mmCIF file of C-alpha atoms and ligand atoms in Angstrom:
data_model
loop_
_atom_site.group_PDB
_atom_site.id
_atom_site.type_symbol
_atom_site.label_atom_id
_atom_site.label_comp_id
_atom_site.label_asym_id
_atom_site.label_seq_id
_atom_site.Cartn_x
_atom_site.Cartn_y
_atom_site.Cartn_z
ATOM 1 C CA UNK R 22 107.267 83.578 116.428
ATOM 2 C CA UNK R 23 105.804 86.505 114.488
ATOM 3 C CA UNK R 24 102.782 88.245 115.034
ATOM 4 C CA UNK R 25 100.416 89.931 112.313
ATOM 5 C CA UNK R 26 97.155 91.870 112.394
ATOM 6 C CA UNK R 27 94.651 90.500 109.953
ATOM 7 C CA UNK R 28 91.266 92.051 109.555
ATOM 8 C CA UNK R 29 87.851 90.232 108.213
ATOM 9 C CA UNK R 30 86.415 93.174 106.211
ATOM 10 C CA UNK R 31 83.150 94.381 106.320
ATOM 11 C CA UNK R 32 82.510 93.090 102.793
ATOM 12 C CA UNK R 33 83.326 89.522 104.348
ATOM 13 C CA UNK R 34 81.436 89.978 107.442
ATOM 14 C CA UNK R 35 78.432 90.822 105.467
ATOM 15 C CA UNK R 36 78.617 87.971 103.141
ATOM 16 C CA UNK R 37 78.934 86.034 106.218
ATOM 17 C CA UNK R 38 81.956 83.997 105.500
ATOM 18 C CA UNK R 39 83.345 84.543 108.792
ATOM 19 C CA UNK R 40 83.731 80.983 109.436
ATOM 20 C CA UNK R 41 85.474 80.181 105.974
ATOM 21 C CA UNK R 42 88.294 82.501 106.393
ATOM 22 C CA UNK R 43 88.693 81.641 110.144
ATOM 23 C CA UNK R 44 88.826 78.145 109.008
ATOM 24 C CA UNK R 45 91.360 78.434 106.443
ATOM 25 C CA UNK R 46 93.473 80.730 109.228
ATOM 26 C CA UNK R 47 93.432 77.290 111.004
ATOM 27 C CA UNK R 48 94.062 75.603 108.495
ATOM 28 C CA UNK R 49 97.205 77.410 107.569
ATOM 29 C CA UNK R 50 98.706 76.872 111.366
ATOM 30 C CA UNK R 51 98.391 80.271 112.472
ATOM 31 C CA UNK R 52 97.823 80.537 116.208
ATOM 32 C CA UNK R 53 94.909 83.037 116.930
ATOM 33 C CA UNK R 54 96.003 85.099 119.760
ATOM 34 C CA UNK R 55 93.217 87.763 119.514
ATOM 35 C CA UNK R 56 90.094 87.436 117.960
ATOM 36 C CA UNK R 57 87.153 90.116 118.134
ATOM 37 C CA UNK R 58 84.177 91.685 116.702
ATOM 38 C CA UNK R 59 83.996 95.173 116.320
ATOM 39 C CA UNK R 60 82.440 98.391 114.643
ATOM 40 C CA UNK R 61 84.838 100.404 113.508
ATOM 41 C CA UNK R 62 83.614 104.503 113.701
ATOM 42 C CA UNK R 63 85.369 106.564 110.360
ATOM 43 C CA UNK R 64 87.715 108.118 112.639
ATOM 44 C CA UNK R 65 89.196 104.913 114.074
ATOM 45 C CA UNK R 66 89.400 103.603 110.073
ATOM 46 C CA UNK R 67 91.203 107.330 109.673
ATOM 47 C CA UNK R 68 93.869 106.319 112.008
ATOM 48 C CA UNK R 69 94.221 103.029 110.686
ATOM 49 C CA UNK R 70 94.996 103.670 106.990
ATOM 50 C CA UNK R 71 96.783 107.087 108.534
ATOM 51 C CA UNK R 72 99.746 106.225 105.927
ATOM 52 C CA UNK R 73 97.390 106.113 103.166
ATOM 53 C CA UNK R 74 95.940 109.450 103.671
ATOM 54 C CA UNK R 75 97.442 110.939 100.778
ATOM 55 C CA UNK R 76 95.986 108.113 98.396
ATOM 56 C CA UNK R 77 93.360 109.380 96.428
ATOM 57 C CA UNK R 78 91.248 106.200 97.676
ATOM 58 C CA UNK R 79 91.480 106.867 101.219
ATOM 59 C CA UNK R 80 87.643 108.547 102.039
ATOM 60 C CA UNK R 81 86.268 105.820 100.624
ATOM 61 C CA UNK R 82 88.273 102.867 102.312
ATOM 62 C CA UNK R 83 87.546 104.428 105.755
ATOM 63 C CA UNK R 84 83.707 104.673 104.573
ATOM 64 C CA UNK R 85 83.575 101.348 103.574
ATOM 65 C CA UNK R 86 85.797 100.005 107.046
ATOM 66 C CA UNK R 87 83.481 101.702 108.499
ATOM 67 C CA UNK R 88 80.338 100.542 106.860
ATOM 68 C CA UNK R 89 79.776 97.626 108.781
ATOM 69 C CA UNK R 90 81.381 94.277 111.525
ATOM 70 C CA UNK R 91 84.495 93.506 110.996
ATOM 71 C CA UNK R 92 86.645 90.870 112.903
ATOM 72 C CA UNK R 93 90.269 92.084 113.983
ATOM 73 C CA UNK R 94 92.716 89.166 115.138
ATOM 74 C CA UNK R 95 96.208 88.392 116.031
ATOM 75 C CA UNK R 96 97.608 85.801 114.337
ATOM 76 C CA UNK R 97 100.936 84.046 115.143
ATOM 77 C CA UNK R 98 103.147 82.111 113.114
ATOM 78 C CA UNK R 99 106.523 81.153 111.630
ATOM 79 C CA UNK R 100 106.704 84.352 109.654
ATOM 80 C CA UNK R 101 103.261 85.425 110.167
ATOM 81 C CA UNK R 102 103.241 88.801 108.381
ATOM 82 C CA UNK R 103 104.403 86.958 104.957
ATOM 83 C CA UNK R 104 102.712 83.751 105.244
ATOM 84 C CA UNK R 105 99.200 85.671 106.112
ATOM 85 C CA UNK R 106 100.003 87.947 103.245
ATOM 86 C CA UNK R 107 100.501 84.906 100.944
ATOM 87 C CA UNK R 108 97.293 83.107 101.513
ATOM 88 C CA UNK R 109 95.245 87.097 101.037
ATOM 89 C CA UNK R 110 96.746 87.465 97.898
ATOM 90 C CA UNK R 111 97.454 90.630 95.686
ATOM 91 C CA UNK R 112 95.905 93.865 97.388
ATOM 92 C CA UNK R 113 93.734 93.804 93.438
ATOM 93 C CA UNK R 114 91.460 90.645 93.778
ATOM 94 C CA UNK R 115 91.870 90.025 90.211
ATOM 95 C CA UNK R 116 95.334 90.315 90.299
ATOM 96 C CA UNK R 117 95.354 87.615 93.087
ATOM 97 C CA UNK R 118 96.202 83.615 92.668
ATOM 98 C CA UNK R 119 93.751 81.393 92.514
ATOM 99 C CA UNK R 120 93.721 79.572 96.080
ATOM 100 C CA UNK R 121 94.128 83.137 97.824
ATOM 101 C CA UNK R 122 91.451 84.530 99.590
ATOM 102 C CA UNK R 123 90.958 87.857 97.861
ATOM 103 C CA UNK R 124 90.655 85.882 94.551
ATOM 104 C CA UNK R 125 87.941 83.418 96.593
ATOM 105 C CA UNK R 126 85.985 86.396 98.043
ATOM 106 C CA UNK R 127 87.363 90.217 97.325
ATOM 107 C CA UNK R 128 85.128 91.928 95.125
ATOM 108 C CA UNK R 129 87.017 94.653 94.002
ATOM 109 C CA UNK R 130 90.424 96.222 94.424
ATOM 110 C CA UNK R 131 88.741 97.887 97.762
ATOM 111 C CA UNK R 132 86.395 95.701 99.414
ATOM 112 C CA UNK R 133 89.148 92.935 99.051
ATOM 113 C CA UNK R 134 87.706 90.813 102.236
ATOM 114 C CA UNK R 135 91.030 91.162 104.497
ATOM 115 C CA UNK R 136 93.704 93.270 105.886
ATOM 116 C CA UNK R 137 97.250 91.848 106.823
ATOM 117 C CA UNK R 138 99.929 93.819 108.048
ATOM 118 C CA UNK R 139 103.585 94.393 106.121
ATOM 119 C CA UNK R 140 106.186 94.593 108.144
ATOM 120 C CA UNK R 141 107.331 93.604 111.591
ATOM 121 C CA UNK R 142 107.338 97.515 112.680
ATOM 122 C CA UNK R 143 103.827 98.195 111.495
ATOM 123 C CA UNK R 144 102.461 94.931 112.507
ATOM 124 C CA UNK R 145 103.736 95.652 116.121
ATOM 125 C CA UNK R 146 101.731 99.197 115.322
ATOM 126 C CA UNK R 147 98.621 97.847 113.935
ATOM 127 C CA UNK R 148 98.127 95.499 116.757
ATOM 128 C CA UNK R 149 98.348 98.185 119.324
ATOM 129 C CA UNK R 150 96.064 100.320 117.995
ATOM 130 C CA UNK R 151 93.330 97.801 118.506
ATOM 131 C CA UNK R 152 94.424 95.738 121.044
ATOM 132 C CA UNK R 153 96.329 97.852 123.750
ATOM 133 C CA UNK R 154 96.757 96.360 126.894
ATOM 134 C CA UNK R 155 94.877 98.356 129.860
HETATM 135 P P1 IDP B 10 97.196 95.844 101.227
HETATM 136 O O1 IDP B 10 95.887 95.770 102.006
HETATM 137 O O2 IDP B 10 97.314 94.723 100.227
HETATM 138 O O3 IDP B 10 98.394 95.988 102.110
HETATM 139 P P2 IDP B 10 97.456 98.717 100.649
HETATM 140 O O4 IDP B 10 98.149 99.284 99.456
HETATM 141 O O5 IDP B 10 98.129 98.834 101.976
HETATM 142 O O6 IDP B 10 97.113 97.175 100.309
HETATM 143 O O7 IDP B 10 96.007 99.402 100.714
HETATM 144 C C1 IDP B 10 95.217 99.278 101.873
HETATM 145 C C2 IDP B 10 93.791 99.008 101.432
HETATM 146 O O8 IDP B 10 93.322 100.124 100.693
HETATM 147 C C3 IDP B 10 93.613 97.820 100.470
HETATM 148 O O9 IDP B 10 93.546 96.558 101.124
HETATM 149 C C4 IDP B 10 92.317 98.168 99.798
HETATM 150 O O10 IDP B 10 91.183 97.889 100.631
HETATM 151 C C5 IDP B 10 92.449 99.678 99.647
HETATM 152 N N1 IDP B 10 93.052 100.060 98.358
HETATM 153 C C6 IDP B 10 94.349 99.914 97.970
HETATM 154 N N2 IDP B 10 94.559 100.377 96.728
HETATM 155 C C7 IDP B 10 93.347 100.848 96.302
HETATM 156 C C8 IDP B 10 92.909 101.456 95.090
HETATM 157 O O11 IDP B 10 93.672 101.657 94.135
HETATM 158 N N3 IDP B 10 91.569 101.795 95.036
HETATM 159 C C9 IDP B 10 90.706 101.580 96.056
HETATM 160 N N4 IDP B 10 91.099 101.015 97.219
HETATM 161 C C10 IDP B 10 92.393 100.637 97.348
HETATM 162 MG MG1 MG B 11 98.912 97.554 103.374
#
């Protein structure tokens, strides 16, 4: 089984479609290991998108992470990290296929509705930055 970090934006949390993308999670077979509500402050979206701190984009992604709810979870899965990153889509909602939920509900390539990890090593990373064990 492989784990993956997906995020519910804040774009998606404010457009309250919550419930849609956790249903379609389900519907997909993913196991939810983790699931949780949270607030992230611009310092925790900093570390976060650390590798993207070169990016000319990266001030405004950790605004906007940090604009508002978001819903971090743990999903498990036969191949979790490519499967989840299938049914998101292209990072560039318009770019995205139809079915995918970026195309559904992104709104632009930055307020694309959900994170997913890439790769077993910074999956592993991802979901110990928010959910270390005490
Ligand atoms: P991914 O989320 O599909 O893995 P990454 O390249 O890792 O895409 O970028 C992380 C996040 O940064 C994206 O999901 C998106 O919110 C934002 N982002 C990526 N590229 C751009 C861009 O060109 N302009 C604005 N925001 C971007
Ligand atoms: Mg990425």
């Amino acid at each position: 089984m492989d784990r993956t970090l997906a995020i519910i934006k804040p774009d998606a949390t404010k457009k309250r479609i919550i419930g849609k993308i956790v249903e379609r999670i389900e519907e997909e077979g993913f196991t939810i290991a983790e699931m949780r509500l949270a607030r992230l402050t611009e310092d925790e979206a900093k570390g976060f998108y650390a590798v993207h701190k070169d990016k000319g984009f990266y001030g405004s992604l950790c605004e906007f992470m940090s604009s508002g709810p978001v819903v971090l979870l743990v999903l498990e899965a036969e191949n979790a990290i490519r499967r989840w990153r299938e049914v998101m889509g292209a990072t560039d909602p318009a770019q995205a296929k139809p079915g995918t939920l970026r195309r559904a509900y992104g709104f632009s390539i930055e307020r694309n509705a959900v994170h997913g990890s890439d790769a077993r090593e910074t999956a592993e990373w991802e979901i110990a930055y928010f959910f270390k064990k005490k």
